[in-house]
mmCIF file of C-alpha atoms in Angstrom:
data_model
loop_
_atom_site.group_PDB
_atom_site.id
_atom_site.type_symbol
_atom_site.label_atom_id
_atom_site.label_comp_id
_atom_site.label_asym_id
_atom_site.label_seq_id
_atom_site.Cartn_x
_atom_site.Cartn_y
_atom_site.Cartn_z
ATOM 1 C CA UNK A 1 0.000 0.000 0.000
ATOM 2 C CA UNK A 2 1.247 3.387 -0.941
ATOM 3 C CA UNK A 3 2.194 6.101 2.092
ATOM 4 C CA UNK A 4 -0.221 8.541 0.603
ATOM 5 C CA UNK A 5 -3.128 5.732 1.304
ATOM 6 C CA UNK A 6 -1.770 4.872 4.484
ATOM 7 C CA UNK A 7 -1.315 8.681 5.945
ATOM 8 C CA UNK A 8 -5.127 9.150 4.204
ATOM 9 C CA UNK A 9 -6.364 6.294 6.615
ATOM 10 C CA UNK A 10 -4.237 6.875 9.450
ATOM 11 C CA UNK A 11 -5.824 11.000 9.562
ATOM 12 C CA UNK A 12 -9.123 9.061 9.075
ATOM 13 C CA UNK A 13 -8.327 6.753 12.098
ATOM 14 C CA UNK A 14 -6.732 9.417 14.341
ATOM 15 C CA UNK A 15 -9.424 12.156 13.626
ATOM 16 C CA UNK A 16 -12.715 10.194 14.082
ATOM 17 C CA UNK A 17 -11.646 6.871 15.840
ATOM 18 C CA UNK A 18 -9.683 8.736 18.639
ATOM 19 C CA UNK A 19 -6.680 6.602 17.070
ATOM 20 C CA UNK A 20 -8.055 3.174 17.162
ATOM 21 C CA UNK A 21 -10.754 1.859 14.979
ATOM 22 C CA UNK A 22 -13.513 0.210 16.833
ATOM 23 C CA UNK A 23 -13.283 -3.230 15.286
ATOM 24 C CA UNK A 24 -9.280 -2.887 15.739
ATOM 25 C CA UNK A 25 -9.421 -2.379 19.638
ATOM 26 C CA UNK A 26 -9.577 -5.552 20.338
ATOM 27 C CA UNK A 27 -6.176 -6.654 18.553
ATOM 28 C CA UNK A 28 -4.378 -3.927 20.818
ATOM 29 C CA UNK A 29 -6.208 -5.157 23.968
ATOM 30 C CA UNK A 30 -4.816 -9.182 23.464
ATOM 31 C CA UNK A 31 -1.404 -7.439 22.518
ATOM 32 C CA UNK A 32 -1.552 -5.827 25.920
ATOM 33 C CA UNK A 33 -2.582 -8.747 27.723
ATOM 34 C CA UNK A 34 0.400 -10.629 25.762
ATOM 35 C CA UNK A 35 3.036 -8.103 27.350
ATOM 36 C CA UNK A 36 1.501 -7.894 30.731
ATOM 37 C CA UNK A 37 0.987 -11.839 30.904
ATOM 38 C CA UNK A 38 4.672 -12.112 29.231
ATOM 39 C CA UNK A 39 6.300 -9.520 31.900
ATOM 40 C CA UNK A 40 4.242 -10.994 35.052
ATOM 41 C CA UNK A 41 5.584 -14.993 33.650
ATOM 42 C CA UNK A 42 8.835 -13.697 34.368
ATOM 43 C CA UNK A 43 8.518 -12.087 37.761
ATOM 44 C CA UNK A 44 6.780 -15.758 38.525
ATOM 45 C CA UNK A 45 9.953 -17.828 37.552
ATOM 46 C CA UNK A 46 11.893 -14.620 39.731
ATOM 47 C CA UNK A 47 9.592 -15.348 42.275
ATOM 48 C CA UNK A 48 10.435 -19.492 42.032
ATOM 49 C CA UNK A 49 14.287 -18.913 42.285
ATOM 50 C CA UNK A 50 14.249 -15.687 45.115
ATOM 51 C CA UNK A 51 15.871 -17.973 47.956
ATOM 52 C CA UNK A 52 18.790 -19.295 45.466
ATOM 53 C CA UNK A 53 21.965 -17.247 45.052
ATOM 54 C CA UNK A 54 21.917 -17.746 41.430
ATOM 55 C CA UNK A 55 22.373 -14.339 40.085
ATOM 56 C CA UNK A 56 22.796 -14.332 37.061
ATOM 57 C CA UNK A 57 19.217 -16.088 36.811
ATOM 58 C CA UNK A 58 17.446 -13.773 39.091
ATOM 59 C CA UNK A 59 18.691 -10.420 37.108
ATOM 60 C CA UNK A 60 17.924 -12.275 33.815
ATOM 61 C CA UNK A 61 13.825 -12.878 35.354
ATOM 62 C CA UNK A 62 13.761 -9.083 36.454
ATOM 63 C CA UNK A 63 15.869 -8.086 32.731
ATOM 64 C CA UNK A 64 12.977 -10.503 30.728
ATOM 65 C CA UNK A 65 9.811 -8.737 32.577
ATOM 66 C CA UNK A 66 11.621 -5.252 32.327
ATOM 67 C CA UNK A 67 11.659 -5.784 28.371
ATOM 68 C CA UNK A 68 8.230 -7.009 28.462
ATOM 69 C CA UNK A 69 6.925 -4.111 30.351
ATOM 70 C CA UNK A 70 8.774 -1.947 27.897
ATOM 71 C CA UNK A 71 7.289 -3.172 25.210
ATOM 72 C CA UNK A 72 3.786 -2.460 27.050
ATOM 73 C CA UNK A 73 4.558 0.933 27.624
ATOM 74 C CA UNK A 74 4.847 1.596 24.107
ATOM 75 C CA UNK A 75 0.998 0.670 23.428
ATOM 76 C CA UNK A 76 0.189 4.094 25.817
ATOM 77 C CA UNK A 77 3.659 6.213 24.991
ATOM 78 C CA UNK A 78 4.919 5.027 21.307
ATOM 79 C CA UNK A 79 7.884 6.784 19.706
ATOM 80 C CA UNK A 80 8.039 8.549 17.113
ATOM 81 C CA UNK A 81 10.915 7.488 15.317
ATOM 82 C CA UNK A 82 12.804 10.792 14.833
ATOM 83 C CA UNK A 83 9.377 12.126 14.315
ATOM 84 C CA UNK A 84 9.672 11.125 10.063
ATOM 85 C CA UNK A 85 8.012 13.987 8.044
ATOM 86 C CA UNK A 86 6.501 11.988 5.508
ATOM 87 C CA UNK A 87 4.504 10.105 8.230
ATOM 88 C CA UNK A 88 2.832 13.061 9.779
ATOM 89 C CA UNK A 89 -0.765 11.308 9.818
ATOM 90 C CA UNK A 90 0.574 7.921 11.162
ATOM 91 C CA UNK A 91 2.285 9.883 14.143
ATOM 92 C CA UNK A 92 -0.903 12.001 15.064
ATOM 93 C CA UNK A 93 -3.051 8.487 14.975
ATOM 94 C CA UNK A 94 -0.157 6.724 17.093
ATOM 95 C CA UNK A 95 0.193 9.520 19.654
ATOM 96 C CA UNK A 96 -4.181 9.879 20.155
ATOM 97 C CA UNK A 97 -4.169 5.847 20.496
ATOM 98 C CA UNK A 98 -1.673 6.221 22.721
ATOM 99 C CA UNK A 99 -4.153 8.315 24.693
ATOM 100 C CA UNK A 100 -6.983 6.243 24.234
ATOM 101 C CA UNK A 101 -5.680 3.190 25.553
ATOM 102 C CA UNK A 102 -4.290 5.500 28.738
ATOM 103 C CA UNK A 103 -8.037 6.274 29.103
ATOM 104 C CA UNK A 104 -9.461 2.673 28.566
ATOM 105 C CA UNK A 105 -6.669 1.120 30.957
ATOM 106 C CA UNK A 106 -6.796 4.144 33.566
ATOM 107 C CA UNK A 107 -2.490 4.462 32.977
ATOM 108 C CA UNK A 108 -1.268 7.840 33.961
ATOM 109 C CA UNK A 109 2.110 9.518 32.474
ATOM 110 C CA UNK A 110 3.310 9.012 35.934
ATOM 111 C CA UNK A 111 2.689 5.138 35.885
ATOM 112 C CA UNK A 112 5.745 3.276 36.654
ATOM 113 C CA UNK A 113 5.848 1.887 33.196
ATOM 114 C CA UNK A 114 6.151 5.806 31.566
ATOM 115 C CA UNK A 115 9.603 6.133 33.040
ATOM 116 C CA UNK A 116 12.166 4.852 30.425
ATOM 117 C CA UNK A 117 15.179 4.788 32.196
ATOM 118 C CA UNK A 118 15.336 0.899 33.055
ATOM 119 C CA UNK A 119 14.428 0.215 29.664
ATOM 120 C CA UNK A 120 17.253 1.712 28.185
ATOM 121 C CA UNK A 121 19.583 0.927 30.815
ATOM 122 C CA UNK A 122 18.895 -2.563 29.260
ATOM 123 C CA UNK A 123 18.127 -1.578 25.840
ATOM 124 C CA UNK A 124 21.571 0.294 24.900
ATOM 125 C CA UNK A 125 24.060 -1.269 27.968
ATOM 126 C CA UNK A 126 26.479 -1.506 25.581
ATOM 127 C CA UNK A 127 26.532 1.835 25.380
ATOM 128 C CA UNK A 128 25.869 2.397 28.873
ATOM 129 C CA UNK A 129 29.410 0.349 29.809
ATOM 130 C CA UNK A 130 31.379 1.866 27.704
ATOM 131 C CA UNK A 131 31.062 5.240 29.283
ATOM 132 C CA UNK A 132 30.691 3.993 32.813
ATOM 133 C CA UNK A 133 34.324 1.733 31.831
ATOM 134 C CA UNK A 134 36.202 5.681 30.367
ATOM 135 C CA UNK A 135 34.755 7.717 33.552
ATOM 136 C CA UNK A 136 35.398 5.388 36.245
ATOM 137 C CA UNK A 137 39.320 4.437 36.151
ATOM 138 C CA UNK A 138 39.892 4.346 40.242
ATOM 139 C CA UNK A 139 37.831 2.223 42.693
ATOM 140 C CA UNK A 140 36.928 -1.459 43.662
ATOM 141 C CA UNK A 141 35.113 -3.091 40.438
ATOM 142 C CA UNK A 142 32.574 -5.595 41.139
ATOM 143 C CA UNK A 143 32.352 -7.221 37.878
ATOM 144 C CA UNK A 144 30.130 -10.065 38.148
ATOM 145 C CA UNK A 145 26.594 -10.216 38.820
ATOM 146 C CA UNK A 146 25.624 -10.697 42.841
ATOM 147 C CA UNK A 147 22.877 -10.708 45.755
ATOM 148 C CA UNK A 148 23.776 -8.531 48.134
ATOM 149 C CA UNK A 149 22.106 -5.281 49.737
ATOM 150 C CA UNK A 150 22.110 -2.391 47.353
ATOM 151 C CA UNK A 151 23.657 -0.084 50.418
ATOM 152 C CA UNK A 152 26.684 -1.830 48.239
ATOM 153 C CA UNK A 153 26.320 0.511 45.764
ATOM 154 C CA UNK A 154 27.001 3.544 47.788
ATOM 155 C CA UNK A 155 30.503 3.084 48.931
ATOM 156 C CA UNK A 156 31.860 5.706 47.266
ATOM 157 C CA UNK A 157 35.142 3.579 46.047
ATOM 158 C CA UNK A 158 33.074 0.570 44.833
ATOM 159 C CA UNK A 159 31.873 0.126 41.502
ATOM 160 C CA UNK A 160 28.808 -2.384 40.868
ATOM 161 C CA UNK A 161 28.366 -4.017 37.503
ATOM 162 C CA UNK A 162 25.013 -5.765 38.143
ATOM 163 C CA UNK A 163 23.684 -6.344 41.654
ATOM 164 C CA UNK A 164 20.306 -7.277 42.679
ATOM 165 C CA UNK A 165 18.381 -7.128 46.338
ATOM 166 C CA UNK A 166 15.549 -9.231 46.399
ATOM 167 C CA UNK A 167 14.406 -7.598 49.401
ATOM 168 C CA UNK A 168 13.956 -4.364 48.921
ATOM 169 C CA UNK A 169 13.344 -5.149 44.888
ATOM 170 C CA UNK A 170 15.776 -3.421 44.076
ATOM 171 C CA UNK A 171 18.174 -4.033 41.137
ATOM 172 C CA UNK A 172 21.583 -2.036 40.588
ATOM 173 C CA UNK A 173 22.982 -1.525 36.805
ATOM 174 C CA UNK A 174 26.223 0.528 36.574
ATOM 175 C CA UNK A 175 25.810 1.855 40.142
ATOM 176 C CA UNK A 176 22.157 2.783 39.415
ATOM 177 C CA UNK A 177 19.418 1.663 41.493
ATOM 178 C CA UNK A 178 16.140 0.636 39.370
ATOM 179 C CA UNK A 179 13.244 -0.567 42.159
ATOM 180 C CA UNK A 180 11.368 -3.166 40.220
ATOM 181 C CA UNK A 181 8.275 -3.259 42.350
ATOM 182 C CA UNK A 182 6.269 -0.302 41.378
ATOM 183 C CA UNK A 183 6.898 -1.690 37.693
ATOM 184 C CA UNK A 184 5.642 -5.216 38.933
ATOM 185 C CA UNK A 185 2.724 -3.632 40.740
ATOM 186 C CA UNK A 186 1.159 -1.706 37.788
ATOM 187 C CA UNK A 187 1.985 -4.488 35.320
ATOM 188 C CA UNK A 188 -0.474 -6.557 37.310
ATOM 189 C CA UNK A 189 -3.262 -4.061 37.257
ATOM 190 C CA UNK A 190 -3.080 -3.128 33.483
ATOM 191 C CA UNK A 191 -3.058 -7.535 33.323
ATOM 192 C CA UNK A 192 -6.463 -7.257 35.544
ATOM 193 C CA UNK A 193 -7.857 -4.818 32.981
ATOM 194 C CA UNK A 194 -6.841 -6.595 30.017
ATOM 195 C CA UNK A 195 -8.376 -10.063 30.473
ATOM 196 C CA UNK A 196 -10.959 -10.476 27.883
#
């Protein structure tokens, strides 16, 4: 289909259809329930292994749900890509479905989910390292994964790869403290919302 058609639909979509057309909603609610039920699996098999001291399995449960509850945050915030001009209609129909399924799902912009930071913590830690490896040359480097209390993180000569405290939910990337909870805990009401 050519962009002119598509732009023609999407201004269609986004002006009367408040983004989503009425026969479409449900394909975005099972896609929401897919992410929730994806990101809440995870935090179960977390849940399963909490008493082990296997840590590179509980950070890779709290890593999977993280992605998963990224990729439900972009059903109420999408991106714009660099904000393409010769998308203009697609854009304006993304950004008011956005808004409609805050509405329908009762997610605020200061939901848990909204903040980005974990997400791309994970997302570009490639990135991340290799700055955090050039501006930290002195100090105690912790360079495997552990279990330990994130209090860890804030000796000022130690440096913390990838810690996580299953007790106060709390998981450290890079010396920065992400608390997983509030993610978990909204996650599960958006899930409540979107069983069908």
């Amino acid at each position: 289909m050519e962009n002119e058609e598509l732009e023609c639909r999407a201004k269609i979509t986004h002006e009367t259809c408040d983004g989503i057309q009425p026969m479409h909603l449900v394909f975005y609610e099972q896609s929401i329930h897919y992410s929730a039920e994806r990101c809440l699996n995870a935090f179960a098999r977390y849940d399963s292994m909490i008493d082990s001291d296997e840590a590179y399995e509980l950070i890779s449960a709290v890593q999977e749900a993280i992605g998963h509850s990224a990729a439900l945050s972009r059903y109420f915030w999408p991106t714009s890509m660099g904000k393409k001009k010769e998308i203009p209609e697609q854009l304006a129909m993304r950004q008011s479905r956005g808004l409609k399924l805050k509405k329908i799902f009762g997610v605020t912009d200061d939901s848990p989910i909204a903040n980005r930071d974990i997400r791309n913590a994970w997302e570009h830690f490639d990135e991340k390292l290799d700055t955090y490896l050039i501006s930290n040359d002195a100090g105690l480097f912790f360079p495997s994964p552990m279990i330990a209390h994130h209090a860890i993180a804030d000796e000022p000569t130690g440096k913390v790869f990838k810690l996580i405290d299953p007790t106060n939910e709390v998981l450290i990337l890079l010396d920065k403290r992400f608390f997983y909870r509030p993610i978990r805990d909204e996650v599960e009401r958006i899930f409540k919302k979107s069983v069908v």
